[in-house]
PDB file of C-alpha atoms in Angstrom:
ATOM      1  CA  MET A   1      33.592  47.528  72.614  1.00 54.00           C
ATOM      2  CA  THR A   2      33.102  46.643  69.213  1.00 62.00           C
ATOM      3  CA  ALA A   3      35.347  47.042  66.300  1.00 62.00           C
ATOM      4  CA  PRO A   4      34.149  49.089  63.372  1.00 66.00           C
ATOM      5  CA  GLY A   5      33.022  47.209  60.289  1.00 61.00           C
ATOM      6  CA  PRO A   6      30.811  47.528  57.231  1.00 65.00           C
ATOM      7  CA  ALA A   7      27.532  48.981  57.960  1.00 63.00           C
ATOM      8  CA  ALA A   8      24.477  46.532  58.128  1.00 64.00           C
ATOM      9  CA  PRO A   9      21.983  46.805  55.518  1.00 63.00           C
ATOM     10  CA  PRO A  10      18.879  48.657  56.144  1.00 60.00           C
ATOM     11  CA  PRO A  11      16.040  46.808  57.475  1.00 64.00           C
ATOM     12  CA  HIS A  12      13.853  47.659  54.301  1.00 60.00           C
ATOM     13  CA  PRO A  13      15.156  48.090  50.575  1.00 60.00           C
ATOM     14  CA  VAL A  14      15.655  51.516  49.499  1.00 55.00           C
ATOM     15  CA  LEU A  15      13.418  52.476  46.653  1.00 57.00           C
ATOM     16  CA  PRO A  16      15.059  54.510  43.726  1.00 56.00           C
ATOM     17  CA  GLY A  17      15.012  58.202  44.320  1.00 52.00           C
ATOM     18  CA  ALA A  18      13.919  57.734  47.959  1.00 53.00           C
ATOM     19  CA  GLY A  19      16.015  58.005  50.921  1.00 54.00           C
ATOM     20  CA  GLY A  20      19.177  59.530  48.961  1.00 54.00           C
ATOM     21  CA  ALA A  21      19.287  56.555  46.526  1.00 54.00           C
ATOM     22  CA  PRO A  22      20.131  57.827  42.990  1.00 57.00           C
ATOM     23  CA  PRO A  23      17.176  57.368  40.449  1.00 56.00           C
ATOM     24  CA  VAL A  24      17.512  54.560  37.783  1.00 54.00           C
ATOM     25  CA  PRO A  25      17.802  56.168  34.240  1.00 56.00           C
ATOM     26  CA  GLY A  26      15.332  54.849  31.605  1.00 55.00           C
ATOM     27  CA  PRO A  27      11.656  55.367  30.639  1.00 56.00           C
ATOM     28  CA  PRO A  28       9.102  55.478  33.378  1.00 57.00           C
ATOM     29  CA  ALA A  29       7.623  51.987  34.236  1.00 54.00           C
ATOM     30  CA  GLU A  30       4.259  51.258  32.731  1.00 60.00           C
ATOM     31  CA  PRO A  31       1.600  50.405  35.387  1.00 61.00           C
ATOM     32  CA  GLY A  32       1.340  46.714  36.182  1.00 59.00           C
ATOM     33  CA  VAL A  33       4.859  46.008  34.461  1.00 58.00           C
ATOM     34  CA  PRO A  34       7.813  45.385  36.883  1.00 60.00           C
ATOM     35  CA  ALA A  35      10.554  47.902  36.363  1.00 64.00           C
ATOM     36  CA  GLY A  36      14.336  47.529  36.727  1.00 65.00           C
ATOM     37  CA  PRO A  37      17.385  46.140  34.798  1.00 72.00           C
ATOM     38  CA  GLY A  38      17.002  42.604  33.510  1.00 70.00           C
ATOM     39  CA  VAL A  39      13.321  42.373  34.329  1.00 66.00           C
ATOM     40  CA  ALA A  40      11.186  40.925  31.459  1.00 67.00           C
ATOM     41  CA  PRO A  41       7.586  41.589  30.886  1.00 64.00           C
ATOM     42  CA  PRO A  42       5.225  38.327  31.747  1.00 68.00           C
ATOM     43  CA  PHE A  43       4.511  37.939  28.040  1.00 69.00           C
ATOM     44  CA  ALA A  44       6.040  38.994  24.783  1.00 70.00           C
ATOM     45  CA  ALA A  45       3.688  41.681  22.929  1.00 65.00           C
ATOM     46  CA  PRO A  46       2.328  40.345  19.754  1.00 64.00           C
ATOM     47  CA  PRO A  47       3.754  41.679  16.522  1.00 60.00           C
ATOM     48  CA  THR A  48       1.729  44.551  15.071  1.00 63.00           C
ATOM     49  CA  GLU A  49       3.120  44.704  11.547  1.00 66.00           C
ATOM     50  CA  GLY A  50       2.389  42.050   8.788  1.00 64.00           C
ATOM     51  CA  GLY A  51      -0.288  40.202  10.816  1.00 66.00           C
ATOM     52  CA  ARG A  52      -2.612  39.792   7.774  1.00 74.00           C
ATOM     53  CA  ALA A  53       0.241  38.808   5.438  1.00 75.00           C
ATOM     54  CA  ARG A  54       1.430  35.956   7.900  1.00 77.00           C
ATOM     55  CA  LEU A  55      -2.168  34.869   8.348  1.00 79.00           C
ATOM     56  CA  TRP A  56      -2.690  34.440   4.582  1.00 82.00           C
ATOM     57  CA  LEU A  57       0.647  32.930   4.121  1.00 84.00           C
ATOM     58  CA  GLY A  58       0.044  30.244   6.751  1.00 85.00           C
ATOM     59  CA  LEU A  59      -3.614  29.710   5.259  1.00 86.00           C
ATOM     60  CA  GLY A  60      -2.006  29.210   1.755  1.00 87.00           C
ATOM     61  CA  VAL A  61       0.675  26.630   3.095  1.00 88.00           C
ATOM     62  CA  GLY A  62      -2.100  24.850   4.967  1.00 86.00           C
ATOM     63  CA  ALA A  63      -4.252  24.746   1.812  1.00 84.00           C
ATOM     64  CA  LEU A  64      -1.309  23.513  -0.296  1.00 83.00           C
ATOM     65  CA  ALA A  65      -0.321  20.806   2.210  1.00 83.00           C
ATOM     66  CA  VAL A  66      -3.988  19.354   2.169  1.00 81.00           C
ATOM     67  CA  LEU A  67      -4.045  19.589  -1.544  1.00 76.00           C
ATOM     68  CA  LEU A  68      -0.937  17.565  -1.644  1.00 76.00           C
ATOM     69  CA  CYS A  69      -1.939  14.924   0.719  1.00 78.00           C
ATOM     70  CA  CYS A  70      -5.348  14.463  -1.004  1.00 75.00           C
ATOM     71  CA  GLY A  71      -4.036  14.659  -4.525  1.00 72.00           C
ATOM     72  CA  GLY A  72      -1.201  12.204  -3.453  1.00 72.00           C
ATOM     73  CA  GLY A  73      -3.594   9.879  -1.770  1.00 71.00           C
ATOM     74  CA  GLY A  74      -5.768   9.694  -5.038  1.00 71.00           C
ATOM     75  CA  ALA A  75      -2.620   9.041  -7.035  1.00 71.00           C
ATOM     76  CA  ALA A  76      -1.774   6.470  -4.712  1.00 71.00           C
ATOM     77  CA  ILE A  77      -5.053   4.562  -4.907  1.00 75.00           C
ATOM     78  CA  VAL A  78      -5.140   4.870  -8.761  1.00 70.00           C
ATOM     79  CA  GLY A  79      -1.356   3.334  -8.693  1.00 70.00           C
ATOM     80  CA  LEU A  80      -2.421   0.538  -6.269  1.00 69.00           C
ATOM     81  CA  ALA A  81      -5.545  -0.299  -8.406  1.00 68.00           C
ATOM     82  CA  VAL A  82      -3.170  -0.393 -11.806  1.00 69.00           C
ATOM     83  CA  SER A  83      -0.478  -2.407 -10.102  1.00 72.00           C
ATOM     84  CA  ASN A  84      -3.056  -4.866  -8.633  1.00 77.00           C
ATOM     85  CA  VAL A  85      -4.614  -5.488 -11.997  1.00 78.00           C
ATOM     86  CA  GLN A  86      -1.175  -5.986 -13.489  1.00 83.00           C
ATOM     87  CA  ALA A  87      -0.463  -8.429 -10.752  1.00 81.00           C
ATOM     88  CA  ILE A  88      -3.482 -10.375 -11.323  1.00 85.00           C
ATOM     89  CA  GLU A  89      -2.798 -10.543 -15.162  1.00 88.00           C
ATOM     90  CA  GLU A  90       0.813 -11.736 -14.655  1.00 90.00           C
ATOM     91  CA  GLN A  91      -0.118 -14.335 -11.979  1.00 90.00           C
ATOM     92  CA  GLY A  92      -3.088 -15.502 -14.188  1.00 91.00           C
ATOM     93  CA  ARG A  93      -0.687 -16.021 -17.124  1.00 94.00           C
ATOM     94  CA  THR A  94       1.989 -17.630 -15.215  1.00 93.00           C
ATOM     95  CA  VAL A  95      -0.321 -20.300 -13.520  1.00 94.00           C
ATOM     96  CA  THR A  96      -2.103 -20.977 -16.817  1.00 94.00           C
ATOM     97  CA  ASP A  97       1.183 -21.348 -18.642  1.00 94.00           C
ATOM     98  CA  ASP A  98       2.504 -23.747 -15.814  1.00 94.00           C
ATOM     99  CA  TYR A  99      -0.862 -25.783 -15.906  1.00 94.00           C
ATOM    100  CA  TYR A 100      -0.773 -26.307 -19.704  1.00 94.00           C
ATOM    101  CA  GLN A 101       3.168 -26.845 -19.628  1.00 95.00           C
ATOM    102  CA  ALA A 102       2.650 -29.774 -17.087  1.00 95.00           C
ATOM    103  CA  LEU A 103      -0.071 -31.064 -19.414  1.00 94.00           C
ATOM    104  CA  VAL A 104       2.137 -30.965 -22.391  1.00 94.00           C
ATOM    105  CA  GLU A 105       4.908 -32.812 -20.452  1.00 95.00           C
ATOM    106  CA  LYS A 106       2.279 -35.328 -19.107  1.00 94.00           C
ATOM    107  CA  ASP A 107       3.074 -34.216 -15.779  1.00 95.00           C
ATOM    108  CA  TRP A 108      -0.222 -34.880 -14.237  1.00 94.00           C
ATOM    109  CA  SER A 109       0.651 -34.512 -10.719  1.00 93.00           C
ATOM    110  CA  ARG A 110       2.133 -30.931 -11.287  1.00 95.00           C
ATOM    111  CA  ALA A 111      -1.043 -29.920 -13.386  1.00 94.00           C
ATOM    112  CA  TYR A 112      -3.169 -31.220 -10.516  1.00 95.00           C
ATOM    113  CA  ASP A 113      -1.248 -29.017  -8.012  1.00 94.00           C
ATOM    114  CA  ARG A 114      -2.184 -26.068 -10.157  1.00 94.00           C
ATOM    115  CA  LEU A 115      -5.849 -26.531  -9.378  1.00 94.00           C
ATOM    116  CA  CYS A 116      -7.936 -24.576  -6.968  1.00 92.00           C
ATOM    117  CA  ASP A 117      -9.235 -26.104  -3.786  1.00 92.00           C
ATOM    118  CA  ASP A 118     -12.604 -26.346  -5.388  1.00 93.00           C
ATOM    119  CA  ALA A 119     -11.708 -28.232  -8.330  1.00 93.00           C
ATOM    120  CA  GLN A 120      -9.430 -30.668  -6.253  1.00 93.00           C
ATOM    121  CA  ARG A 121     -12.540 -31.370  -4.046  1.00 94.00           C
ATOM    122  CA  ARG A 122     -14.536 -32.138  -7.062  1.00 94.00           C
ATOM    123  CA  GLU A 123     -11.903 -34.676  -8.606  1.00 94.00           C
ATOM    124  CA  SER A 124      -9.304 -36.499  -6.494  1.00 94.00           C
ATOM    125  CA  ARG A 125      -5.692 -36.685  -7.968  1.00 95.00           C
ATOM    126  CA  PRO A 126      -6.132 -40.309  -9.269  1.00 95.00           C
ATOM    127  CA  GLU A 127      -9.456 -39.379 -11.002  1.00 95.00           C
ATOM    128  CA  PHE A 128      -7.749 -36.109 -12.545  1.00 94.00           C
ATOM    129  CA  GLU A 129      -4.703 -38.157 -13.862  1.00 94.00           C
ATOM    130  CA  GLN A 130      -6.848 -40.920 -15.239  1.00 94.00           C
ATOM    131  CA  ARG A 131      -9.187 -38.356 -17.193  1.00 93.00           C
ATOM    132  CA  VAL A 132      -6.514 -36.099 -18.590  1.00 93.00           C
ATOM    133  CA  ALA A 133      -4.574 -39.168 -19.758  1.00 92.00           C
ATOM    134  CA  ALA A 134      -7.581 -40.408 -21.716  1.00 92.00           C
ATOM    135  CA  GLU A 135      -8.046 -37.110 -23.410  1.00 91.00           C
ATOM    136  CA  PRO A 136      -6.249 -36.312 -26.712  1.00 91.00           C
ATOM    137  CA  PRO A 137      -2.486 -35.141 -25.780  1.00 92.00           C
ATOM    138  CA  ILE A 138      -1.683 -31.387 -26.058  1.00 92.00           C
ATOM    139  CA  SER A 139       1.196 -30.811 -28.253  1.00 92.00           C
ATOM    140  CA  GLY A 140       1.183 -26.946 -27.915  1.00 93.00           C
ATOM    141  CA  TYR A 141      -0.622 -23.899 -26.588  1.00 94.00           C
ATOM    142  CA  ARG A 142      -0.846 -20.182 -26.458  1.00 95.00           C
ATOM    143  CA  VAL A 143      -1.973 -18.195 -23.384  1.00 95.00           C
ATOM    144  CA  GLY A 144      -4.101 -15.131 -24.357  1.00 94.00           C
ATOM    145  CA  LYS A 145      -4.821 -11.847 -22.229  1.00 93.00           C
ATOM    146  CA  VAL A 146      -6.171 -12.369 -18.839  1.00 92.00           C
ATOM    147  CA  ASP A 147      -9.451 -10.794 -18.148  1.00 90.00           C
ATOM    148  CA  ALA A 148      -9.115  -9.332 -14.693  1.00 86.00           C
ATOM    149  CA  GLN A 149     -12.754  -8.658 -14.496  1.00 88.00           C
ATOM    150  CA  THR A 150     -14.005 -12.257 -15.142  1.00 92.00           C
ATOM    151  CA  LEU A 151     -10.682 -13.892 -14.023  1.00 91.00           C
ATOM    152  CA  THR A 152     -10.759 -15.920 -17.376  1.00 94.00           C
ATOM    153  CA  VAL A 153      -7.982 -16.555 -19.754  1.00 95.00           C
ATOM    154  CA  PRO A 154      -8.258 -17.815 -23.343  1.00 95.00           C
ATOM    155  CA  VAL A 155      -5.903 -20.446 -24.494  1.00 96.00           C
ATOM    156  CA  ASP A 156      -5.503 -21.521 -28.076  1.00 95.00           C
ATOM    157  CA  VAL A 157      -4.557 -25.296 -27.713  1.00 95.00           C
ATOM    158  CA  THR A 158      -2.900 -27.629 -30.356  1.00 93.00           C
ATOM    159  CA  LEU A 159      -3.901 -31.262 -29.707  1.00 91.00           C
ATOM    160  CA  GLY A 160      -2.092 -34.158 -31.022  1.00 84.00           C
ATOM    161  CA  GLY A 161      -2.459 -34.587 -34.930  1.00 83.00           C
ATOM    162  CA  GLY A 162      -2.502 -30.913 -35.342  1.00 86.00           C
ATOM    163  CA  ARG A 163      -6.077 -30.072 -34.450  1.00 91.00           C
ATOM    164  CA  GLN A 164      -6.752 -26.564 -32.923  1.00 94.00           C
ATOM    165  CA  GLU A 165      -9.004 -26.067 -30.066  1.00 93.00           C
ATOM    166  CA  ALA A 166     -10.087 -22.762 -28.027  1.00 95.00           C
ATOM    167  CA  GLN A 167     -10.341 -23.272 -24.413  1.00 94.00           C
ATOM    168  CA  GLN A 168     -11.154 -20.914 -21.679  1.00 95.00           C
ATOM    169  CA  VAL A 169      -9.509 -21.207 -18.218  1.00 95.00           C
ATOM    170  CA  THR A 170     -11.188 -19.875 -15.135  1.00 93.00           C
ATOM    171  CA  LEU A 171      -8.847 -18.785 -12.369  1.00 93.00           C
ATOM    172  CA  ALA A 172      -9.511 -18.298  -8.634  1.00 91.00           C
ATOM    173  CA  ALA A 173      -7.490 -16.561  -5.874  1.00 88.00           C
ATOM    174  CA  ASP A 174      -6.103 -19.152  -3.359  1.00 87.00           C
ATOM    175  CA  PRO A 175      -7.534 -17.950   0.162  1.00 84.00           C
ATOM    176  CA  GLN A 176      -4.263 -18.960   1.948  1.00 87.00           C
ATOM    177  CA  THR A 177      -1.612 -17.671  -0.347  1.00 85.00           C
ATOM    178  CA  GLY A 178      -3.497 -15.046  -2.303  1.00 81.00           C
ATOM    179  CA  GLY A 179      -1.907 -16.470  -5.602  1.00 86.00           C
ATOM    180  CA  MET A 180      -4.015 -17.448  -8.684  1.00 90.00           C
ATOM    181  CA  GLU A 181      -5.052 -21.027  -9.405  1.00 93.00           C
ATOM    182  CA  VAL A 182      -6.863 -22.844 -12.300  1.00 93.00           C
ATOM    183  CA  CYS A 183     -10.492 -23.538 -11.177  1.00 91.00           C
ATOM    184  CA  GLY A 184     -11.870 -24.976 -14.345  1.00 89.00           C
ATOM    185  CA  VAL A 185     -11.307 -25.435 -18.234  1.00 90.00           C
ATOM    186  CA  SER A 186     -14.082 -25.299 -20.811  1.00 88.00           C
TER     187      SER A 186
END
């Protein structure tokens, strides 16, 4: 004989309202949507109110982002161009000033080091030193404004004895360093 215990579960689940089970309160289930507590539909229903407002707001924000990116990019390009011209002018004045200061101090070797590779190929260091030592000495100079288009610099030179002379320095960019160098004086 077996002892009485809890009843075994029925072999098939009991549907609500069938077989004596109490009905589940709530709205009737839609066809194709599972019913019951805690059951979520397979996807959320799209919002129905304010759909057009959200669309136009999203399009407006996107257009503003594109405008800021394009406008900011254009401003950046202009800023880079301006700063590049300023850098060329500053480097051109500095290298020209260094070159003439070396000539005033009769430091021919330092002046030769300010020359571009092409000028150094045309004239060796000893040839350069011999040539500039034979020219009238430079007692003073004033460097003018660099022309960033032609890479030239006007220099007002005062020679020994007080004679004034206008010279034009031609600059070139060093391919290895990117810095400016003196490539000729006329």
